[in-house]
Tab-separated table of C-alpha atoms in Angstrom:
chain	number	residue	atom	x	y	z
A	1	MET	CA	-0.188	0.428	0.165
A	2	SER	CA	1.687	3.557	-0.914
A	3	SER	CA	0.079	5.927	0.861
A	4	LYS	CA	0.989	9.253	-1.354
A	5	THR	CA	0.699	12.430	1.098
A	6	LYS	CA	-0.901	15.589	-1.008
A	7	ILE	CA	0.550	18.875	0.304
A	8	ILE	CA	-1.920	21.469	0.213
A	9	VAL	CA	-0.917	25.406	0.196
A	10	LEU	CA	-3.565	28.074	1.607
A	11	HIS	CA	-2.693	31.547	1.467
A	12	MET	CA	-3.279	33.479	4.444
A	13	LYS	CA	-4.434	36.595	2.055
A	14	GLU	CA	-7.175	34.152	0.372
A	15	ILE	CA	-8.913	32.958	3.679
A	16	ILE	CA	-9.215	36.337	4.362
A	17	TYR	CA	-10.546	37.628	1.701
A	18	THR	CA	-12.944	34.604	1.853
A	19	ALA	CA	-13.877	35.109	5.186
A	20	ILE	CA	-14.699	38.832	4.701
A	21	PHE	CA	-17.082	38.446	1.323
A	22	ALA	CA	-18.639	35.561	2.797
A	23	ALA	CA	-19.545	37.932	6.052
A	24	LEU	CA	-20.824	40.844	3.328
A	25	GLY	CA	-22.504	38.231	1.905
A	26	ILE	CA	-24.762	36.722	4.635
A	27	LEU	CA	-25.144	40.540	6.173
A	28	LEU	CA	-26.490	41.365	2.584
A	29	ILE	CA	-28.884	38.581	3.072
A	30	ILE	CA	-30.021	39.778	6.436
A	31	LEU	CA	-30.312	43.689	5.335
A	32	LEU	CA	-32.784	42.661	2.542
A	33	VAL	CA	-34.635	39.967	4.730
A	34	PHE	CA	-35.609	42.897	7.141
A	35	MET	CA	-36.093	45.434	4.370
A	36	PHE	CA	-38.473	43.685	2.558
A	37	ARG	CA	-40.482	41.040	4.581
A	38	PRO	CA	-44.072	41.277	4.311
A	39	GLY	CA	-45.872	43.582	6.514
A	40	GLY	CA	-42.769	46.135	7.701
A	41	LYS	CA	-44.289	49.055	5.775
A	42	LYS	CA	-47.415	48.446	7.434
A	43	GLN	CA	-46.186	48.681	10.862
A	44	GLN	CA	-44.498	51.623	10.608
A	45	ALA	CA	-47.256	53.144	9.016
A	46	ASP	CA	-49.781	52.082	11.698
A	47	ALA	CA	-47.448	53.332	14.582
A	48	GLY	CA	-46.668	57.058	12.553
A	49	SER	CA	-50.517	57.446	11.839
A	50	GLU	CA	-51.473	57.591	15.308
A	51	ARG	CA	-53.255	61.127	15.971
A	52	GLN	CA	-52.655	62.425	19.587
A	53	TYR	CA	-53.424	66.329	18.523
A	54	THR	CA	-55.500	68.455	16.039
A	55	PRO	CA	-52.609	69.742	14.628
A	56	GLY	CA	-52.674	74.210	15.062
A	57	THR	CA	-51.469	76.321	17.336
A	58	TYR	CA	-53.648	76.912	20.791
A	59	THR	CA	-53.300	79.319	23.348
A	60	SER	CA	-54.127	79.575	27.294
A	61	THR	CA	-53.945	82.562	29.734
A	62	LEU	CA	-51.874	82.609	32.710
A	63	THR	CA	-51.627	85.451	35.104
A	64	LEU	CA	-48.672	86.870	37.356
A	65	ASN	CA	-49.366	89.966	39.265
A	66	ASN	CA	-52.223	91.393	37.344
A	67	THR	CA	-50.525	90.958	34.066
A	68	THR	CA	-52.093	88.246	32.099
A	69	LEU	CA	-49.623	86.306	29.635
A	70	GLU	CA	-50.667	83.877	27.062
A	71	VAL	CA	-48.834	80.137	26.747
A	72	GLU	CA	-48.998	79.315	22.876
A	73	VAL	CA	-48.300	75.547	22.141
A	74	SER	CA	-47.924	74.644	18.340
A	75	VAL	CA	-48.775	70.662	17.666
A	76	ASP	CA	-49.148	68.567	14.874
A	77	GLU	CA	-50.805	65.216	14.581
A	78	SER	CA	-48.426	63.415	17.250
A	79	HIS	CA	-46.010	66.303	18.449
A	80	ILE	CA	-45.474	69.097	20.307
A	81	ASN	CA	-43.663	71.483	18.135
A	82	SER	CA	-43.325	74.741	19.976
A	83	ILE	CA	-44.215	76.236	23.624
A	84	ARG	CA	-43.519	79.988	24.023
A	85	PHE	CA	-45.160	83.417	25.209
A	86	SER	CA	-47.290	85.178	22.548
A	87	ASN	CA	-47.212	88.629	24.228
A	88	LEU	CA	-44.118	89.121	26.538
A	89	ASP	CA	-43.032	92.327	26.740
A	90	GLU	CA	-40.180	93.969	28.498
A	91	SER	CA	-42.405	95.286	31.581
A	92	VAL	CA	-43.273	91.447	32.557
A	93	THR	CA	-39.761	90.804	31.830
A	94	THR	CA	-38.444	93.444	33.687
A	95	MET	CA	-40.888	92.256	36.837
A	96	PHE	CA	-40.145	88.302	36.170
A	97	PRO	CA	-36.404	87.858	34.957
A	98	LEU	CA	-36.282	84.221	35.290
A	99	ILE	CA	-39.911	83.546	34.002
A	100	GLN	CA	-38.411	83.144	30.192
A	101	PRO	CA	-35.625	80.706	30.968
A	102	ALA	CA	-38.330	78.846	33.265
A	103	ILE	CA	-40.367	78.313	29.677
A	104	GLU	CA	-37.368	77.486	27.846
A	105	ASP	CA	-36.301	74.627	30.326
A	106	ILE	CA	-39.839	73.134	30.284
A	107	ALA	CA	-40.428	73.440	27.195
A	108	GLU	CA	-36.920	71.658	26.390
A	109	GLN	CA	-38.152	68.918	27.959
A	110	ILE	CA	-41.432	68.396	26.737
A	111	TYR	CA	-39.536	68.608	23.111
A	112	GLU	CA	-37.193	65.389	24.264
A	113	THR	CA	-40.173	63.215	25.442
A	114	GLN	CA	-43.240	64.345	24.289
A	115	SER	CA	-44.777	63.966	27.276
A	116	LEU	CA	-45.540	66.474	30.110
A	117	GLU	CA	-45.032	63.578	32.785
A	118	GLY	CA	-41.882	63.393	34.255
A	119	ILE	CA	-40.406	67.539	34.207
A	120	THR	CA	-38.371	68.598	36.573
A	121	LEU	CA	-39.047	72.022	37.967
A	122	SER	CA	-36.506	74.579	38.193
A	123	GLU	CA	-35.176	74.944	41.501
A	124	GLN	CA	-34.560	78.875	41.546
A	125	THR	CA	-38.530	79.230	40.446
A	126	PRO	CA	-40.628	75.877	41.022
A	127	TYR	CA	-43.717	78.196	41.853
A	128	THR	CA	-43.197	79.799	38.438
A	129	SER	CA	-42.368	76.823	36.449
A	130	GLN	CA	-45.560	74.559	38.030
A	131	VAL	CA	-48.072	77.367	36.912
A	132	ILE	CA	-46.184	77.858	33.627
A	133	LEU	CA	-46.729	73.897	33.340
A	134	GLU	CA	-50.275	73.787	34.443
A	135	THR	CA	-51.296	76.411	31.742
A	136	ILE	CA	-48.980	74.199	28.952
A	137	ALA	CA	-50.856	71.310	30.212
A	138	GLU	CA	-54.242	73.179	30.066
A	139	THR	CA	-53.205	74.288	26.425
A	140	VAL	CA	-52.276	70.619	25.176
A	141	GLU	CA	-55.502	69.459	26.229
A	142	LYS	CA	-57.150	71.815	24.159
A	143	ALA	CA	-55.568	70.022	21.154
A	144	ALA	CA	-55.814	66.489	22.572
A	145	VAL	CA	-57.748	64.525	19.744
A	146	ASP	CA	-61.376	63.333	21.663
C-alpha cells in the first residue's frame, strides 16, 4: 500500500478575503430580509398615523401679578412643536426675569419626551414653573384628539 501524501498550500490572504466576502454576503442577505419582509411598512405606517393632537396653534392665559400672559403651543398630529409666550414684553421680563428661562427649560424637556409627565422644575423658580407647566397642560388638553 502506497500512501501518497498530498500537501495543500493555502495562502492566508485568500482565506481572509473569502471570510470577509462571506460575512458581507450574509450581512447583505439579512439586510434584504429585514427591508423586504411582508408587513414591515404597514407596521411603521400604523405607528406614525396615531393621532394624538389636532394640528394647530393653541393658547391659554396665565396671570402673574395682574399681568396676563398667553402661552402658545403649536402641535402637529403627533408632536408638540413649539411652546412660547405670545405677548411677553419688557415690563413683564423686568418684573419676572426668570420667567423666560423657566418656560424654555420646561419646553426643552417636553420636546425631548413629548410628554408632560416627569418634568423637573427649576430650583430657582419652582412655583412659577409649576404655574407655567399647568398652563401648558391646559393648552395641550385643548389640542388633544377626543
